[in-house]
Short mmCIF file of C-alpha atoms and ligand atoms in Angstrom, two decimals:
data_model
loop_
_atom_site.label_atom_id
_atom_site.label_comp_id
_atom_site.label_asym_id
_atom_site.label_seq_id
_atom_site.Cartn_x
_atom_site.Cartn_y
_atom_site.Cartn_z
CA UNK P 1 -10.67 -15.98 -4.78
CA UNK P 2 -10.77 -12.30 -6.11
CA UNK P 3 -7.99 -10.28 -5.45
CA UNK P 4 -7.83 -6.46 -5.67
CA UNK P 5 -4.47 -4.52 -6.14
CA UNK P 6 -4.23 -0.65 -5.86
CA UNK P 7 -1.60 1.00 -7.76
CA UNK P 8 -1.38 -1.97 -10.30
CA UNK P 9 1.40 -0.37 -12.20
CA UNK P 10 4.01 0.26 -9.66
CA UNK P 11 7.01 -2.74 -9.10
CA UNK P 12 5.23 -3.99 -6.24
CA UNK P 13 1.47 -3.52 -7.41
CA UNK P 14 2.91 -5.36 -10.79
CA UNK P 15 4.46 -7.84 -8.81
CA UNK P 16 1.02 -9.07 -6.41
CA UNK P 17 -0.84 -9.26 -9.70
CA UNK P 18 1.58 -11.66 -10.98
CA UNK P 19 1.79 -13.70 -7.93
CA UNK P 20 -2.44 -13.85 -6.85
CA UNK P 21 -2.83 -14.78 -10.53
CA UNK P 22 -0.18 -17.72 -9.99
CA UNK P 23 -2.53 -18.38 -7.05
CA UNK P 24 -5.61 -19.06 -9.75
CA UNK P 25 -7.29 -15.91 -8.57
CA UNK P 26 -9.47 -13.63 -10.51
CA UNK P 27 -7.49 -9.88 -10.11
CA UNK P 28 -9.32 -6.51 -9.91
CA UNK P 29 -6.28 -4.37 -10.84
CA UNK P 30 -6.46 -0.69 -10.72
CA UNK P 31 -3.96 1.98 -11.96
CA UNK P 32 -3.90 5.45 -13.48
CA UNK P 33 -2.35 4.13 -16.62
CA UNK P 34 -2.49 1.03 -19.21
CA UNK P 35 -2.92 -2.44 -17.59
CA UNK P 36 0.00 -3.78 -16.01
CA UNK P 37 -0.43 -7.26 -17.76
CA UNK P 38 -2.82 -8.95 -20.00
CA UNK P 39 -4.56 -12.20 -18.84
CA UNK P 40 -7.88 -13.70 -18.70
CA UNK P 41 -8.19 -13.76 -15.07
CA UNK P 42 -7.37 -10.04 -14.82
CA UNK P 43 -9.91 -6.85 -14.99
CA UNK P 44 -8.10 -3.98 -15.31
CA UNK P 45 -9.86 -0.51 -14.21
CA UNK P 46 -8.24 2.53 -14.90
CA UNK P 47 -8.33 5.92 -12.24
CA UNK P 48 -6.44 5.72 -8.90
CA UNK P 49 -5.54 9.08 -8.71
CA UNK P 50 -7.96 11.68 -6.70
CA UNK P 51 -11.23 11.25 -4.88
CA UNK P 52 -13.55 11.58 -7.70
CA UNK P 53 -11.52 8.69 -10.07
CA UNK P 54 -11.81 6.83 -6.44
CA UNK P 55 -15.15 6.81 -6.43
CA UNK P 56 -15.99 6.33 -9.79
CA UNK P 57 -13.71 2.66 -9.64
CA UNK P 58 -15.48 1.81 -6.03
CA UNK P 59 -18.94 2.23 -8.03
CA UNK P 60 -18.03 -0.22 -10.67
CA UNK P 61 -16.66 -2.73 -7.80
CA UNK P 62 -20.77 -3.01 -6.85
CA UNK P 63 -21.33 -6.34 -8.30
CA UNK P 64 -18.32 -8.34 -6.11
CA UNK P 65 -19.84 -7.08 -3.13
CA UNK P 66 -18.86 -9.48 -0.17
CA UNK P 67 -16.60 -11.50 -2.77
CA UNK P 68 -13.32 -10.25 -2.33
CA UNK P 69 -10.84 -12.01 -0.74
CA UNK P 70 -7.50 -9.84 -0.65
CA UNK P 71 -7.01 -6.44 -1.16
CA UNK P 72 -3.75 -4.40 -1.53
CA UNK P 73 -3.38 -1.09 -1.73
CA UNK P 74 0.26 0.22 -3.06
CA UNK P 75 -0.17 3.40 -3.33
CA UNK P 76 2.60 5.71 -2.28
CA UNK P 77 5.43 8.16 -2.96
CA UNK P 78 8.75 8.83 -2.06
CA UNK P 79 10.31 11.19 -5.03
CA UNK P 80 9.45 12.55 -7.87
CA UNK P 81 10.63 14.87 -10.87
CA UNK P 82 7.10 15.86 -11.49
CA UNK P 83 5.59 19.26 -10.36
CA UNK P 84 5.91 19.28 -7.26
CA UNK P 85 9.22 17.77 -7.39
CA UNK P 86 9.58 15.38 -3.97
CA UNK P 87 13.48 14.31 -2.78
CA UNK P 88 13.73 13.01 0.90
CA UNK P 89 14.60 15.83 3.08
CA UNK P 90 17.96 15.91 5.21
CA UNK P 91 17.27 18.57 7.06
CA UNK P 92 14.68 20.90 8.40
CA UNK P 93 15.88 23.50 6.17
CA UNK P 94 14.92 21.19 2.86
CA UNK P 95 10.98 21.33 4.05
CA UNK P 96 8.81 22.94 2.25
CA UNK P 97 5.19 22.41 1.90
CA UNK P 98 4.47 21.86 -1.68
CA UNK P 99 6.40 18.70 -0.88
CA UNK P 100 4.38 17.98 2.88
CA UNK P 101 1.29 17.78 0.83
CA UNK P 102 2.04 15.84 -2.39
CA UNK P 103 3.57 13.15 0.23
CA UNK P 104 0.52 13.35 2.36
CA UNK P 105 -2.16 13.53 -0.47
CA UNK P 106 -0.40 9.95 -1.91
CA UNK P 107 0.81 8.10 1.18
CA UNK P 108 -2.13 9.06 3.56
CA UNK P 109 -5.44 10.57 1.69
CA UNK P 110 -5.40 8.48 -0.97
CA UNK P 111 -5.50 4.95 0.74
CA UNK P 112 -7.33 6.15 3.29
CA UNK P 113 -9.97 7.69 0.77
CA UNK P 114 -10.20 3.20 -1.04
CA UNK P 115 -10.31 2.00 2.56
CA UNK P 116 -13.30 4.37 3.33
CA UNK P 117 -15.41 4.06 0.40
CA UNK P 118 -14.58 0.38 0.15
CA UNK P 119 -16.12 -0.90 3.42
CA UNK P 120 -19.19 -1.38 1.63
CA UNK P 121 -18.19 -3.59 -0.97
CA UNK P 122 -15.74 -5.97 1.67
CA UNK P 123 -18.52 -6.29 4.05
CA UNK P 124 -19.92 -9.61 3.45
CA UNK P 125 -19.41 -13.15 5.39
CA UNK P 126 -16.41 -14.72 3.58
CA UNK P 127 -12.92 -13.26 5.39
CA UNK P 128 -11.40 -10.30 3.98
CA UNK P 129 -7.78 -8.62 4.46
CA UNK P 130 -6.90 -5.20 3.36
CA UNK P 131 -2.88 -4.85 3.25
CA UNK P 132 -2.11 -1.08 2.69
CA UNK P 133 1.85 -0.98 1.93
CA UNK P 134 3.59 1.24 4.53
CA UNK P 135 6.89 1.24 5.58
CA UNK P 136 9.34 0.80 8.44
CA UNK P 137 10.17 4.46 8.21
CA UNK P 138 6.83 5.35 9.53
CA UNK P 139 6.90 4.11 13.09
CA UNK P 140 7.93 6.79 15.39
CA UNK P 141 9.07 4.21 18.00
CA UNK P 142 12.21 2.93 15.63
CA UNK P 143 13.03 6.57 14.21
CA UNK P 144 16.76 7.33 15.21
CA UNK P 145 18.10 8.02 12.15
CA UNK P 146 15.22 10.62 11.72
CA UNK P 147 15.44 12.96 7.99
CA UNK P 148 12.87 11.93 5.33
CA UNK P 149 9.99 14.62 7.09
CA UNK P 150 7.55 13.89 4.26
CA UNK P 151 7.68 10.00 3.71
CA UNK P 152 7.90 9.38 7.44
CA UNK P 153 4.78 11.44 8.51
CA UNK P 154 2.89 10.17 5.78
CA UNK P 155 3.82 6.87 6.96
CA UNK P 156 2.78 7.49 10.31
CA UNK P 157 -0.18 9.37 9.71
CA UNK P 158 -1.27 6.29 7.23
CA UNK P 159 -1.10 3.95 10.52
CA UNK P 160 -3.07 6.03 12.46
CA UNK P 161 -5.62 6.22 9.81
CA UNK P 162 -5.95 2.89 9.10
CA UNK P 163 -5.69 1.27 13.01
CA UNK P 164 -8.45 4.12 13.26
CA UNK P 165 -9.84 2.38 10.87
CA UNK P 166 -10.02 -0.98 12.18
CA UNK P 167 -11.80 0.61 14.94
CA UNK P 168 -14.91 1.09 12.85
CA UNK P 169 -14.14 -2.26 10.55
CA UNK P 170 -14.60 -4.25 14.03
CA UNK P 171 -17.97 -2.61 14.44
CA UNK P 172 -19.44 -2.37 10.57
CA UNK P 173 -17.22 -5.16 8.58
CA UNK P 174 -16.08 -7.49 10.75
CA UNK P 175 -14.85 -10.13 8.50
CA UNK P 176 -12.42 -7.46 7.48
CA UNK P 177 -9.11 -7.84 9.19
CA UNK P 178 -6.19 -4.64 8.07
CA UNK P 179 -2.69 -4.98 8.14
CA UNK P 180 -0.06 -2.38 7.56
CA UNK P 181 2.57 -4.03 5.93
CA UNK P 182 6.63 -2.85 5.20
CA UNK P 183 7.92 -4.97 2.63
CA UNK P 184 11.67 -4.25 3.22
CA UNK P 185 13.60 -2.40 1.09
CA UNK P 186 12.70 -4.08 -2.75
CA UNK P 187 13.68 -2.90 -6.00
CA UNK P 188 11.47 -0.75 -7.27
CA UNK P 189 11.70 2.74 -9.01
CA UNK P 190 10.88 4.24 -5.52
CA UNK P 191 13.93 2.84 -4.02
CA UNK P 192 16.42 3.09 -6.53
CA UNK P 193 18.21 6.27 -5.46
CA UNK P 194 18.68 4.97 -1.71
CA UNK P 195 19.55 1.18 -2.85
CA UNK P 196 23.66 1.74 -2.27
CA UNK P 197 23.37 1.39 1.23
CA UNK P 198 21.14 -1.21 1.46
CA UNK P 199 23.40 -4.60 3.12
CA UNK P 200 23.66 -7.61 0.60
CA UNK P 201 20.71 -9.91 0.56
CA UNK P 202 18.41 -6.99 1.52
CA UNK P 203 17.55 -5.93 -1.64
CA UNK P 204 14.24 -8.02 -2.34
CA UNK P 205 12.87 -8.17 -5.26
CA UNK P 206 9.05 -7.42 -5.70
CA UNK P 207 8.14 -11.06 -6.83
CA UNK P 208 9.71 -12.02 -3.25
CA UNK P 209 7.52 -9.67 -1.37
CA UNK P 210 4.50 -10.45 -2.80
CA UNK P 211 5.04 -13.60 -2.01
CA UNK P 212 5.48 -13.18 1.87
CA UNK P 213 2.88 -10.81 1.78
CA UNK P 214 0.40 -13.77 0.69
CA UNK P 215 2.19 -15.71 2.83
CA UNK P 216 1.49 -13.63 6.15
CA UNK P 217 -1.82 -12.57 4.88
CA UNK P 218 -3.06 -16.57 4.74
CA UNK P 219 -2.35 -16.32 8.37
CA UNK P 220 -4.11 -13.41 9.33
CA UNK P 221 -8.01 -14.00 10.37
CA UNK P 222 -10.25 -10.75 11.02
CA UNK P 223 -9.86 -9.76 14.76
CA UNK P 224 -10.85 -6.26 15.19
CA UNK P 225 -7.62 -4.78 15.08
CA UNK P 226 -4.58 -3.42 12.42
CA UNK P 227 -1.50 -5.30 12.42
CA UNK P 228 1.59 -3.90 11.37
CA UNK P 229 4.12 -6.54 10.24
CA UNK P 230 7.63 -6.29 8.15
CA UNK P 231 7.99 -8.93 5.20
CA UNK P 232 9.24 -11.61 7.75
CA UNK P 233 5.61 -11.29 9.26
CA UNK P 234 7.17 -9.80 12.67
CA UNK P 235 5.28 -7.06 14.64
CA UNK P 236 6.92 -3.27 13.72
CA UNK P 237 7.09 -0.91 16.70
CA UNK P 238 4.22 1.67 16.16
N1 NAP M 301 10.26 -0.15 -2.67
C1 NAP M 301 10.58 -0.09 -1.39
O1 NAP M 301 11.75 -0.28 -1.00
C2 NAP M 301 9.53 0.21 -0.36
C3 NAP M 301 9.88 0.19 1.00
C4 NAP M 301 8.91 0.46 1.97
C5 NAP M 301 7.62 0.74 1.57
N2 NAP M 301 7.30 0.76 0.25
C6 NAP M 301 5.92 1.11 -0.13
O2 NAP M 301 5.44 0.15 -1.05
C7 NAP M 301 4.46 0.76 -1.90
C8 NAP M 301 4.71 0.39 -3.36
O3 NAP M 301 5.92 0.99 -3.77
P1 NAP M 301 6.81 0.46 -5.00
O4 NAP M 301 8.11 0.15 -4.41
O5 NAP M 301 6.08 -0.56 -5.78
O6 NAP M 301 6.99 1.81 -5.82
P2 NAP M 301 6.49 2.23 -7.27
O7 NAP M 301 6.88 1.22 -8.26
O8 NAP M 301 6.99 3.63 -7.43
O9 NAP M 301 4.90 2.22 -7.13
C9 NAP M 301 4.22 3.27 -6.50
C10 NAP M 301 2.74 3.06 -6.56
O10 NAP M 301 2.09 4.22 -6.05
C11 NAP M 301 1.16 4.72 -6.97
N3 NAP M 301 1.29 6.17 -7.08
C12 NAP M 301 2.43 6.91 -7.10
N4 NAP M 301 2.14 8.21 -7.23
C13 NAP M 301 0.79 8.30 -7.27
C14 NAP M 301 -0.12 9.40 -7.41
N5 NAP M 301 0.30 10.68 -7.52
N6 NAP M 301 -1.44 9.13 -7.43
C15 NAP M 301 -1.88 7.85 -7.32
N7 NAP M 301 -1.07 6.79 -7.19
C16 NAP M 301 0.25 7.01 -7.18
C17 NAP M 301 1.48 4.06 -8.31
O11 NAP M 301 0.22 3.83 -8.91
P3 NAP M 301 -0.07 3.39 -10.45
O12 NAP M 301 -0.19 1.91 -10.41
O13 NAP M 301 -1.35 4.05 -10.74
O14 NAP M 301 1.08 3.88 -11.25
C18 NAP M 301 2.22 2.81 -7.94
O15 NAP M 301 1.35 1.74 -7.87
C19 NAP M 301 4.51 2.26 -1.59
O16 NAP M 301 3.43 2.59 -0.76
C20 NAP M 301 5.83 2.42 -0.86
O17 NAP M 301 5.80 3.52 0.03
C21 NAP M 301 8.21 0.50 -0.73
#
């Protein structure tokens, strides 16, 4: 089986490399910087991180056309202390829109942009499924807590996008099925200022959720439509 993970360097991109080789897959991994890990069964390609670096990685994915299996896409953002600097807002007065569009050029465009240009090379017979990571946080049905402007929209805007998605898979690449997946809070640099509050035993770490997300992912067959499941492989509110 060939495997293709997204964002290859962060905890949980690191993490579903580890466990699909485990699995005795072959892994496409693909990250802005070094390799995440060194192994035989692992082709690492470098450039995740605008359209043109996109593109350039989706050309030199031509040869596995129809032959891969499982594809995650990781890609997201939460903070940073880069330029422009990105901390959950509180409050409406903490918005600004440096901040709007960093969150919404990582957590939205960008998978969006590898599920567009990648229908081409997933079309084939053999099954395919495309997890992008999302997150609880995005569904508008469960937000009562509400704060975190960026993340959340980002979120939200990335289900839209890829359920609008599945619209078009269903017609062009049907052996393609999406799912939209919220691993639970897991212990990752993304998480680590927000982990105090987290209850005991829901930290996870990222070896656990890559395992579940194989685990619901071997259940999934291609049906037309996005599912959006949590780690325990139950249906999130939209
Ligand atoms: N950790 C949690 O508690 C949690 C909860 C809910 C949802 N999620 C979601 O799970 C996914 C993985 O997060 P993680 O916990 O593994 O965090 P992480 O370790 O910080 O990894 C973030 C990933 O996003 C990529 N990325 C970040 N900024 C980018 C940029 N400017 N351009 C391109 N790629 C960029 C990184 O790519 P490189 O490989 O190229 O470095 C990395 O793979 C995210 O989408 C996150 O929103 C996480």
């Amino acid at each position: 089986m060939n495997t293709l993970v997204i964002g290859a360097g962060g905890g949980i991109g690191q993490a579903v490399c580890r466990a699909a080789l485990d699995r005795g897959d072959n892994v496409l991994a693909i990250s802005r910087g070094a390799p995440p890990l060194q192994h035989a069964r692992l082709r690492h390609l470098e450039g995740a991180a605008n359209e043109h670096e996109v593109a350039a990685v989706v050309a030199q994915l031509e040869d596995y056309g129809g032959q891969i299996q499982r594809v995650v896409i990781t890609t997201g953002v939460l903070h940073s202390d880069a330029e422009p600097r990105l901390f959950p807002e509180k409050r409406l007065e903490d918005i600004n829109a440096a901040q709007l569009e960093q969150s919404f050029a990582v957590n939205t465009v960008l998978p969006l942009l590898w599920v567009a240009r990648l229908l081409p090379v997933l079309k084939g017979k053999d099954p395919c499924v495309l997890a992008a990571l999302s997150a609880r946080v995005g569904s508008i049905g469960d937000n009562r807590l509400g704060g975190w402007y960026s993340y959340r929209s980002s979120k939200a805007a990335l289900n839209m996008a890829l359920q609008t998605a599945a619209v078009e898979f269903a017609r062009r690449a049907a052996n393609v099925k999406l799912l939209a997946f919220h691993p639970g809070t897991t212990d990752t640099t993304l998480s680590r200022p927000f982990q105090s509050g987290v209850p005991e035993g829901k930290l996870f770490t990222p070896d656990f959720v890559a395992a579940q997300l194989f685990s619901i992912s071997d259940g999934l067959a291609p049906d037309g439509t996005l599912s959006y499941l949590d780690w325990q492989g139950q249906p999130i509110d939209w």
